[in-house]
Short mmCIF file of C-alpha atoms and ligand atoms in Angstrom, two decimals:
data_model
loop_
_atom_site.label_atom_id
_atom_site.label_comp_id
_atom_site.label_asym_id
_atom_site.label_seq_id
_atom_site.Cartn_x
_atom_site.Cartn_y
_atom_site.Cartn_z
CA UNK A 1 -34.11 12.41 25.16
CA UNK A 2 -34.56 14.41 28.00
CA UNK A 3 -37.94 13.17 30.55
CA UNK A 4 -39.95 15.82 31.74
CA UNK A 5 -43.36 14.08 32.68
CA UNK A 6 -44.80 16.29 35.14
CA UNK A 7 -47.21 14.66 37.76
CA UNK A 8 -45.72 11.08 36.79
CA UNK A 9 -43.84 11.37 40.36
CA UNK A 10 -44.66 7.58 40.94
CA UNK A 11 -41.72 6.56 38.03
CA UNK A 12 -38.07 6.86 39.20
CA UNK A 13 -36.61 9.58 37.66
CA UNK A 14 -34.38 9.47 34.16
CA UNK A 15 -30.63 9.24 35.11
CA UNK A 16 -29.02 12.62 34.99
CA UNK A 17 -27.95 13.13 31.52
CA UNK A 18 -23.69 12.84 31.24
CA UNK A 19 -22.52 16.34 30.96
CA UNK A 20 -19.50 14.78 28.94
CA UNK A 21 -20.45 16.07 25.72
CA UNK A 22 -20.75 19.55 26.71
CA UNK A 23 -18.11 19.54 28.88
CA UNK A 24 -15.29 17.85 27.34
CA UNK A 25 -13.88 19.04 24.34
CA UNK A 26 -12.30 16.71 21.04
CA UNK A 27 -10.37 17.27 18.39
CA UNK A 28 -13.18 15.90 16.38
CA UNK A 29 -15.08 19.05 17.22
CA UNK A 30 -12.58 21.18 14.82
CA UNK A 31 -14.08 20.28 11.89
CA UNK A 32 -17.55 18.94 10.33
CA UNK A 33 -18.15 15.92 8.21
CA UNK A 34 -16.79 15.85 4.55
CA UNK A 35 -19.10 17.52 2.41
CA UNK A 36 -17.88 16.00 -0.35
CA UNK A 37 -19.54 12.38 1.09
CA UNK A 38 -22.70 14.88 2.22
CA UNK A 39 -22.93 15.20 -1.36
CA UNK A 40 -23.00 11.40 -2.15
CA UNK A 41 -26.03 10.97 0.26
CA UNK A 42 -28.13 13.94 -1.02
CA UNK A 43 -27.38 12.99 -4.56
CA UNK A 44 -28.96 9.18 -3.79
CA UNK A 45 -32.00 10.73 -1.57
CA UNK A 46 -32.69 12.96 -4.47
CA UNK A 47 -32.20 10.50 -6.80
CA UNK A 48 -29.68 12.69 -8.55
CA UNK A 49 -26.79 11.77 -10.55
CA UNK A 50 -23.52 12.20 -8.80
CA UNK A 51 -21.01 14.58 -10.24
CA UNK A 52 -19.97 15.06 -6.53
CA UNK A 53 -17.89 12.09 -4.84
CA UNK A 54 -14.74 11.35 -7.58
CA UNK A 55 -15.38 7.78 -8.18
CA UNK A 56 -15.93 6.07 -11.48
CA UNK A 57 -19.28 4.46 -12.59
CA UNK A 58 -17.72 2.41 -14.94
CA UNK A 59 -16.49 -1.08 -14.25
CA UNK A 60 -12.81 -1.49 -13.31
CA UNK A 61 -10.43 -3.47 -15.80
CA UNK A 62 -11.75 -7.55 -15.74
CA UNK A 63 -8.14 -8.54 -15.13
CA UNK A 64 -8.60 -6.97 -11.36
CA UNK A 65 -12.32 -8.61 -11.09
CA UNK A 66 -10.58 -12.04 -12.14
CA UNK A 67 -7.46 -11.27 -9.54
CA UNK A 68 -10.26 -10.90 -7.01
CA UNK A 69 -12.07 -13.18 -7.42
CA UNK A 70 -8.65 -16.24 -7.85
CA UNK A 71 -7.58 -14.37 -4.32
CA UNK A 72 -10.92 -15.23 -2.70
CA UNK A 73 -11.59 -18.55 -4.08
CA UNK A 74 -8.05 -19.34 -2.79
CA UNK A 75 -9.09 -18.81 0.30
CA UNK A 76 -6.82 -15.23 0.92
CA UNK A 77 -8.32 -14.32 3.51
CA UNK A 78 -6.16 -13.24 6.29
CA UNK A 79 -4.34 -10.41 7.29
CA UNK A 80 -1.45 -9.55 4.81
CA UNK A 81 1.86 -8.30 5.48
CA UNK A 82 0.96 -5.09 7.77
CA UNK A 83 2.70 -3.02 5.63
CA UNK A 84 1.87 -4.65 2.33
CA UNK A 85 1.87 -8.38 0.54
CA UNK A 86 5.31 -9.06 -0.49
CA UNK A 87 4.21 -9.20 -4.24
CA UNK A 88 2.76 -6.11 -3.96
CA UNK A 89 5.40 -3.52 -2.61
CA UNK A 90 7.64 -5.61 -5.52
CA UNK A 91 5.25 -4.62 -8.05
CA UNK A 92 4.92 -1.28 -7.18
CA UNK A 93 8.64 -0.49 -6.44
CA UNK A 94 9.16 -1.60 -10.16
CA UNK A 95 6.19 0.64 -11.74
CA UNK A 96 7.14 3.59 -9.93
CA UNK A 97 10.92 2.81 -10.73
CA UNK A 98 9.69 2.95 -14.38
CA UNK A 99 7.30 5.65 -14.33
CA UNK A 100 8.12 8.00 -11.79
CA UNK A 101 11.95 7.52 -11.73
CA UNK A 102 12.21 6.74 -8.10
CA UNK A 103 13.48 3.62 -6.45
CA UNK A 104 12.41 2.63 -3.21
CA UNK A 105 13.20 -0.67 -1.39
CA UNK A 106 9.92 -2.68 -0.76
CA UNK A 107 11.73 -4.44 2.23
CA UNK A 108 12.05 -0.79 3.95
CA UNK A 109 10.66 1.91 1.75
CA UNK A 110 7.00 0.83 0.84
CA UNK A 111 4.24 0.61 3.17
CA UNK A 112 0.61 -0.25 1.59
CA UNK A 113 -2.17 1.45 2.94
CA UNK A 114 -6.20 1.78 3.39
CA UNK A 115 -6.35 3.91 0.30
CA UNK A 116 -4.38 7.18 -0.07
CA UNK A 117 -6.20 8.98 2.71
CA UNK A 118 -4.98 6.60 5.12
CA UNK A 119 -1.21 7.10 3.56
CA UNK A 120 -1.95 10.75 4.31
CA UNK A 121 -3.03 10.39 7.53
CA UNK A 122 -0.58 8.05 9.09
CA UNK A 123 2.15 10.36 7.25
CA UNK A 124 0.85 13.32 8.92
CA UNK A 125 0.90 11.36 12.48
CA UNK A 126 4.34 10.15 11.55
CA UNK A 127 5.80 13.68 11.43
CA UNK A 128 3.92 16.06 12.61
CA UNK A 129 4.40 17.17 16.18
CA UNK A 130 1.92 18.92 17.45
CA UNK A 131 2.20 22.59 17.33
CA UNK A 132 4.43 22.01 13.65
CA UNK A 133 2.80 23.92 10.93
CA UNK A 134 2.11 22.51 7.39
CA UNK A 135 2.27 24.44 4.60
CA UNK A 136 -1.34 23.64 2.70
CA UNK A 137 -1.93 25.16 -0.88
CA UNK A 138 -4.89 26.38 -1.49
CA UNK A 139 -7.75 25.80 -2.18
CA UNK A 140 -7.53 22.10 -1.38
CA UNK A 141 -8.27 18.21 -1.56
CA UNK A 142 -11.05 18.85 1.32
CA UNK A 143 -9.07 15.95 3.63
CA UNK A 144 -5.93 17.95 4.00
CA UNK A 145 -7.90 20.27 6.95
CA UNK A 146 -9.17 16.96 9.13
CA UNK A 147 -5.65 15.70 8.45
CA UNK A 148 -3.91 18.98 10.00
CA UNK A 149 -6.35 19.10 13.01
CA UNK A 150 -6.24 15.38 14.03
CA UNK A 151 -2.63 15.62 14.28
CA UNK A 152 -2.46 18.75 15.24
CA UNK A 153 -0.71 20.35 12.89
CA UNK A 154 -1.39 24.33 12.19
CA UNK A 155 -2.34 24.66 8.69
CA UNK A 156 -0.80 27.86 6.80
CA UNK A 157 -2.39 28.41 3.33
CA UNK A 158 -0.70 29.55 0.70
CA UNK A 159 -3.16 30.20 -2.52
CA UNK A 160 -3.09 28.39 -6.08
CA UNK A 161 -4.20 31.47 -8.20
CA UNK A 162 -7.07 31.81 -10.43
CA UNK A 163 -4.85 31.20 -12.92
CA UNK A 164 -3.45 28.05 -11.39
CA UNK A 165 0.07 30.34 -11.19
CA UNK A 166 1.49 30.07 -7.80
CA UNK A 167 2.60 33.09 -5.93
CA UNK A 168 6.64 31.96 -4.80
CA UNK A 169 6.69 35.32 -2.19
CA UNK A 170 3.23 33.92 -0.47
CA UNK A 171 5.08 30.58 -0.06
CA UNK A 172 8.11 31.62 1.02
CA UNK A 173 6.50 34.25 3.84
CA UNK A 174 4.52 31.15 4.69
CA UNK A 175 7.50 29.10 5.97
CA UNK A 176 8.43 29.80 9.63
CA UNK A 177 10.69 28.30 12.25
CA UNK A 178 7.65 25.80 13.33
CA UNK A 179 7.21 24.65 8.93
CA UNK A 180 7.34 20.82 9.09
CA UNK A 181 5.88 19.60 5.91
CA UNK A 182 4.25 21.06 2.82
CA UNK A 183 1.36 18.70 1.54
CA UNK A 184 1.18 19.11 -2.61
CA UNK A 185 -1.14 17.30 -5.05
CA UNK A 186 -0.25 17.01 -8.72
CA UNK A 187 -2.54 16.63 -10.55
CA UNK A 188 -4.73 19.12 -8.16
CA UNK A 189 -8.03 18.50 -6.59
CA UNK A 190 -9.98 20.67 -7.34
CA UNK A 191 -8.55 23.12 -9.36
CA UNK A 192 -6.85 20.09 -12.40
CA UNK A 193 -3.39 21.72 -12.07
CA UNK A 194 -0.95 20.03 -13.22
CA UNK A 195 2.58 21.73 -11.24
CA UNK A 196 5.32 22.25 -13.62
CA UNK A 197 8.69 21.07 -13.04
CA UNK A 198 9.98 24.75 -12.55
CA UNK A 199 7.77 24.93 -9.69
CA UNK A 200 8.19 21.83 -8.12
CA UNK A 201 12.26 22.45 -8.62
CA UNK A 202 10.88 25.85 -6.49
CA UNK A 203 9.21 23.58 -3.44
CA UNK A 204 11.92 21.54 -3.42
CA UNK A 205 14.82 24.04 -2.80
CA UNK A 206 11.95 25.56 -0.18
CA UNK A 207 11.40 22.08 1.26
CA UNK A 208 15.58 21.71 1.07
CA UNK A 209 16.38 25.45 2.49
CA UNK A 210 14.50 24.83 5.68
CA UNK A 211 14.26 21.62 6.80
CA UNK A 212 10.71 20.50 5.76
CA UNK A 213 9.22 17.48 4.11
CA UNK A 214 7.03 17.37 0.98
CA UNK A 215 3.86 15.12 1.48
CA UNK A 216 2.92 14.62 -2.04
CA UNK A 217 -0.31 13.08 -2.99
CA UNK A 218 -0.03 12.13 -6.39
CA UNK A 219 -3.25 9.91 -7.39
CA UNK A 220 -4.05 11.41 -10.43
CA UNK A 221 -0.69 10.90 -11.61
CA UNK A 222 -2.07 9.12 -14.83
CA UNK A 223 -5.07 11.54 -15.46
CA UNK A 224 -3.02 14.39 -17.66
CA UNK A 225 -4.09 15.65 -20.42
CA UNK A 226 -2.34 17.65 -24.02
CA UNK A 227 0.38 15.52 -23.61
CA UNK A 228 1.46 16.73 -20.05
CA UNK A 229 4.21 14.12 -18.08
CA UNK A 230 3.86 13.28 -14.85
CA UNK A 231 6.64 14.87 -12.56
CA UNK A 232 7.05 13.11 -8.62
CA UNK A 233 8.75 15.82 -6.71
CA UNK A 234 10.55 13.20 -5.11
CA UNK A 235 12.87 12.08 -8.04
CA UNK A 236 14.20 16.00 -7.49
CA UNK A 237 18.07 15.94 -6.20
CA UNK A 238 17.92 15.97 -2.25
CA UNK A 239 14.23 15.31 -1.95
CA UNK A 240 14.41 11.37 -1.45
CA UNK A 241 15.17 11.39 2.52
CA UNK A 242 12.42 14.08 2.56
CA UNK A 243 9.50 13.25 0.71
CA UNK A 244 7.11 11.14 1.23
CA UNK A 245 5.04 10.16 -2.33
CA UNK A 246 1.50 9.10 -1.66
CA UNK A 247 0.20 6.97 -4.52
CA UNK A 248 -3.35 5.10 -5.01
CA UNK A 249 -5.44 2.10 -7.08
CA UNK A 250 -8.11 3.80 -6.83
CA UNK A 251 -8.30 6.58 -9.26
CA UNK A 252 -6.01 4.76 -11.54
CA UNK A 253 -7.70 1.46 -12.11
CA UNK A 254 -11.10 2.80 -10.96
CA UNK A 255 -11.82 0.69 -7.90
CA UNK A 256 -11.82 3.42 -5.29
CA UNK A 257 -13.79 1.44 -3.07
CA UNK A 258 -11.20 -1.19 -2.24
CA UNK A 259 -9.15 1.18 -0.53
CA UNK A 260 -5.23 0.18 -1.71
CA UNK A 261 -2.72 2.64 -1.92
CA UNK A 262 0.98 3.14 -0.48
CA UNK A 263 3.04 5.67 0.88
CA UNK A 264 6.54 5.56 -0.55
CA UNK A 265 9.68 7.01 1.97
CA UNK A 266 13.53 6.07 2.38
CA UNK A 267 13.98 4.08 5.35
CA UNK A 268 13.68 6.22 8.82
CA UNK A 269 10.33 7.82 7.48
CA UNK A 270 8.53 4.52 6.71
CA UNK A 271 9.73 3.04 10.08
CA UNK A 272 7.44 5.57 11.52
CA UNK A 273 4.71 5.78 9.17
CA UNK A 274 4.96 1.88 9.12
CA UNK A 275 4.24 2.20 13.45
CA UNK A 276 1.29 4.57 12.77
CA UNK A 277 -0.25 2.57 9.96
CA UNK A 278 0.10 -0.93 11.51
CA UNK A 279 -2.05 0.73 14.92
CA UNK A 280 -4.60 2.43 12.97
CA UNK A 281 -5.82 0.07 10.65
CA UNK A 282 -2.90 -3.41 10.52
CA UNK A 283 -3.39 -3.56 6.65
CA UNK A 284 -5.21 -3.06 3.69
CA UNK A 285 -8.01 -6.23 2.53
CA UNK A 286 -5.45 -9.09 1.62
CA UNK A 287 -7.27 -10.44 -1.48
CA UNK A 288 -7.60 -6.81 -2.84
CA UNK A 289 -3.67 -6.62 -2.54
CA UNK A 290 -3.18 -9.39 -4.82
CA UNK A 291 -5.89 -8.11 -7.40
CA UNK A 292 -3.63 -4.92 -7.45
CA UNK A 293 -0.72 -6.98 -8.18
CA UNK A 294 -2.70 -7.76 -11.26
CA UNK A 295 -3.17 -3.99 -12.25
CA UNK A 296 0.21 -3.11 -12.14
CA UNK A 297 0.60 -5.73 -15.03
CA UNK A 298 -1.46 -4.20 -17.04
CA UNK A 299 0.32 -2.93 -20.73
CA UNK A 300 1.22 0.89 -21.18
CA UNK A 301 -1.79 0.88 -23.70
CA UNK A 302 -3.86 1.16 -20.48
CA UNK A 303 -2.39 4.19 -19.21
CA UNK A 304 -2.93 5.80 -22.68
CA UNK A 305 -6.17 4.60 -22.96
CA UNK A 306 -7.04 5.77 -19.75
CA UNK A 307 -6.27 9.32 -20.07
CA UNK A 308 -7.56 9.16 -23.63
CA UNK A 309 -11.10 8.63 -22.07
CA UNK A 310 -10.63 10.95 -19.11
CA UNK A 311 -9.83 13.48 -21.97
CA UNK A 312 -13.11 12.91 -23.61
CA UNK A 313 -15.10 12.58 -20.68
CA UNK A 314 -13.39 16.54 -19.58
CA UNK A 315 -14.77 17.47 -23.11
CA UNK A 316 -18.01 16.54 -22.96
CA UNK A 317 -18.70 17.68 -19.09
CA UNK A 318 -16.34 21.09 -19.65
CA UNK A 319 -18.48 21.79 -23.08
CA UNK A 320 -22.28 21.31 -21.03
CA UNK A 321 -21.45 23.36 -18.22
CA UNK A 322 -20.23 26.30 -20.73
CA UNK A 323 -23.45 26.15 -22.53
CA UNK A 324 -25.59 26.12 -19.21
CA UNK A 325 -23.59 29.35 -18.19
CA UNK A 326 -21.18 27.96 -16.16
CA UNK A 327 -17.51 29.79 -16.34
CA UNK A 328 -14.77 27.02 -16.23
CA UNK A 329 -11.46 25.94 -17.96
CA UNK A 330 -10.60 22.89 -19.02
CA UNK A 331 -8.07 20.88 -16.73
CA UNK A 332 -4.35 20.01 -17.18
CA UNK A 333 -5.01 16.85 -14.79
CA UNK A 334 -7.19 15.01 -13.10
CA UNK A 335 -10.85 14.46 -13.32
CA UNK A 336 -12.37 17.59 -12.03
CA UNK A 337 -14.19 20.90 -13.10
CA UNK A 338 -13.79 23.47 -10.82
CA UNK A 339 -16.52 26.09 -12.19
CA UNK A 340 -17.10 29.87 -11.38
CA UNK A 341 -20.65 30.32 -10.30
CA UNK A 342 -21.10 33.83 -9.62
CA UNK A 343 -23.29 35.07 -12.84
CA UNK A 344 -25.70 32.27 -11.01
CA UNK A 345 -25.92 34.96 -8.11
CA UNK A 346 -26.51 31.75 -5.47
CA UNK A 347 -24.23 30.88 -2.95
CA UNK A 348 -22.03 27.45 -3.58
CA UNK A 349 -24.43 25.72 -0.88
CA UNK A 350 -27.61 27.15 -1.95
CA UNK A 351 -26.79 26.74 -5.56
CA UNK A 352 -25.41 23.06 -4.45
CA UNK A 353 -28.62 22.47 -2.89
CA UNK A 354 -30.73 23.71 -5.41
CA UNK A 355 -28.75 21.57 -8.12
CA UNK A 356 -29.43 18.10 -6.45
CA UNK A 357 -33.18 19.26 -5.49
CA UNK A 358 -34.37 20.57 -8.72
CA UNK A 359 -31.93 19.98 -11.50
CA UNK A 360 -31.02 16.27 -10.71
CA UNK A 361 -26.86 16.78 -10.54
CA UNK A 362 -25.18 16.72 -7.74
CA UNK A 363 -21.83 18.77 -7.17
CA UNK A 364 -19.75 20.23 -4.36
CA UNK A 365 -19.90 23.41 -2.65
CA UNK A 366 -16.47 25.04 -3.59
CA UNK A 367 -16.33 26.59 0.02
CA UNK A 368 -15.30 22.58 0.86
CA UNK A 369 -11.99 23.23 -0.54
CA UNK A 370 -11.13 26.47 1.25
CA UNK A 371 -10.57 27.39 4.98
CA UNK A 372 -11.93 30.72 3.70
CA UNK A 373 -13.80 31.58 0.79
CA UNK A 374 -14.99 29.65 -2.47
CA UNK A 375 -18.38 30.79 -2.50
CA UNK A 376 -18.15 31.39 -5.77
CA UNK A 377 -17.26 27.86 -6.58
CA UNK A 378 -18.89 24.93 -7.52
CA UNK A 379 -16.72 20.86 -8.40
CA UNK A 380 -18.11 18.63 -10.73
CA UNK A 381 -16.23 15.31 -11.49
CA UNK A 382 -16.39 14.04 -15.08
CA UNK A 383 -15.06 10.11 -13.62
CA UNK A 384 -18.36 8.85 -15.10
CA UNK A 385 -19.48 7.29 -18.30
CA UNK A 386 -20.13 9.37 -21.07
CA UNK A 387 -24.09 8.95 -21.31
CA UNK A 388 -24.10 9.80 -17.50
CA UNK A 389 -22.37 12.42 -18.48
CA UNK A 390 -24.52 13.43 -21.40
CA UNK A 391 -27.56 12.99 -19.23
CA UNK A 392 -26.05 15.40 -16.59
CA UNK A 393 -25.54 18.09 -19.13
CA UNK A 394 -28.93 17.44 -20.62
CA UNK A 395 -30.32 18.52 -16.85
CA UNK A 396 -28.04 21.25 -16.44
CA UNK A 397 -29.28 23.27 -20.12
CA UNK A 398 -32.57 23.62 -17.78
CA UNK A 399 -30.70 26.14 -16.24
CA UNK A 400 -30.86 28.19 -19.19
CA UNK A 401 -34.37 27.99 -20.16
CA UNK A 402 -34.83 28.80 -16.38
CA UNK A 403 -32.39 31.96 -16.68
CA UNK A 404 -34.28 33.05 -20.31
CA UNK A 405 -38.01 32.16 -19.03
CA UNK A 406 -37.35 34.86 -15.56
N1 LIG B 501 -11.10 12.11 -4.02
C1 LIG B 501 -12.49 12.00 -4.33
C2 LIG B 501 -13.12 13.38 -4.37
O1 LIG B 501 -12.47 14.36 -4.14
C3 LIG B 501 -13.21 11.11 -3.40
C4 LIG B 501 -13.12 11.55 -1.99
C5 LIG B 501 -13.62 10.56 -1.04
O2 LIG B 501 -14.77 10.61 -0.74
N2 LIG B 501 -12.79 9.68 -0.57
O3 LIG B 501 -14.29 13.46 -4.63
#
């Protein structure tokens, strides 16, 4: 803090502040802090539950805990493999062999990462020159903007409709000389679309046509609901040398704070997203790694059972919100709501704000999603347990008895 002590001549004056801050820009200064994490911290000052941050409060599966816990008592505790335990990239190049219908070498295609953000980052540093423009549908998984800016990539926006349609002219204007990569997430965060294989056939012959690589971010890949499959735009003819398939533990066996996930890519993409990932951050936590070797042995009845619950859990969250006036429709994928909020006549921060203050939930402001615009919107995750759930909606009818008492 600045000294200003007038007649205190006698003390040596305060060193000149450094004018570095003011002076010297960053790329840090292109964008704030998430708002989605904002949300976390409000919702625990204001003791308010947390329909904001996607993470489950449930316990993960006990077969993980028990991995764990084996890993640490074995004394795991050194660095792994920088790009992933051995075990590991074997399990998951036979689970995605079997679900996704990709195969991927884990000697020279897998690379485990610090969660799926990580895998996103170090794919965008892998690729991305700076100056290249990435094709970023909108609105979007709130990460995807940092991501462009850090390594300097210019987004270019192309929208996911109202109706979760996508507009093909839009994309296809959107692709220029400078189009490197098109980042996609099926399921979708926020909006719980779910992209059909006609239009991922679409993106591909784009991503084919000119040269450009698909960066697909496919952590909800289990979370589908009314019998939806699970489509990796990667397992499309002439897409494996240019796709890179982001996958996570996180969402799937509901330990999102351990941070494992992977990036998938043939050979001479991994060699570079292997260089990134080894500088930024060497490896993921090495008795984690083995715990997720024990997920991915987990029967099928887990999957089914997983998206069984998510499908209540939508049900119960979508059905509250309707009754305390909120306009929404119930997702094909993943574990969000992505509500209208305009008969609230608030803005999504004020209304946001006003939610965690006075009503006791906390969401996010839709603008978070948008590089323009969602004002209108509000996210709530349903990756809770039902009676948190239940209690949520319970706070949210007081929005009605407010709207019929005024
Ligand atoms: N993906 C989750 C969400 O959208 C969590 C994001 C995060 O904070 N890492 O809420």
């Amino acid at each position: 803090m600045k000294q200003t002590q007038p007649g205190a001549s006698t003390q040596t004056p305060a060193p000149a502040r450094s004018s570095f801050f003011s002076t010297q820009p960053s790329r840090a200064d292109h964008f704030t802090e998430s708002v989605i994490r904002e949300m976390t911290r409000l919702a625990i000052a204001h003791n308010a539950i947390n329909l904001a941050q996607g993470f489950p409060d449930f316990p993960c599966p006990g077969e993980l805990k028990t991995a764990a816990c084996t890993a640490l008592h074995a004394d795991l505790n050194q660095y792994a493999i920088t790009w992933g335990a051995t075990d590991l990239r074997e399990a998951i190049a036979a689970r995605v062999a079997h679900y996704n219908g990709m195969h991927f070498s884990p000697e020279t295609e897998i690379t485990v990462t610090c969660g799926s953000t990580e895998a996103m980052m170090a794919s965008m540093l892998a690729i991305i020159h700076p100056g290249d423009e990435v094709i970023v549908p909108e609105p979007f998984y709130e990460n995807y903007g940092p991501d462009a800016q850090i390594s300097g990539a210019v987004p270019r926006y192309v929208p996911i409709r109202d109706d979760l349609a996508i507009d093909e002219e839009a994309w296809k204007a959107a692709i220029t000389k400078k189009s490197r990569a098109i980042i996609l997430n099926s399921p979708n965060n926020p909006t719980g679309k779910v992209f059909s294989k006609a239009e991922l056939a679409f993106i591909a012959d784009l991503c084919i046509d000119h040269d450009v690589v698909a960066i697909t971010d496919e952590i909800y890949e289990h979370i589908l609901y009314d019998g939806r499959q699970h489509i990796s735009i990667g397992s499309f003819d002439g897409m494996d040398d240019r796709t890179i398939t982001i996958g996570s533990f996180s969402k799937t066996y509901s330990v999102t704070g351990w941070r494992v996930g992977y990036a998938l890519a043939d050979e001479q993409l991994t060699a570079r997203i292997r260089k990134i990932h080894d500088f930024l951050t060497v490896g993921a936590p090495a008795p984690l790694q083995r715990a997720c070797v024990a997920a991915l042995a987990l029967p099928e009845t887990y999957y089914r059972d997983l998206a069984a619950d998510y499908d209540r859990k939508r049900k119960i969250l979508f059905n509250g919100l309707r009754r305390a006036g909120f306009a929404c429709q119930l997702p094909e994928g993943a574990y969000y709501l992505f509500t209208d909020i305009a008969n609230f006549g608030m803005s999504d921060t004020a209304f946001a704000r006003f939610l965690v203050e006075k009503i006791g939930v906390a969401a996010v402001p839709g603008s978070s999603f948008y590089h323009d615009g969602g004002e209108t919107r509000l996210r709530f995750t349903f990756s809770k347990k039902d009676e948190t759930l239940l209690d949520a909606c319970n706070r949210l009818a007081k929005l009605n008895e407010m709207g019929s008492a005024s």
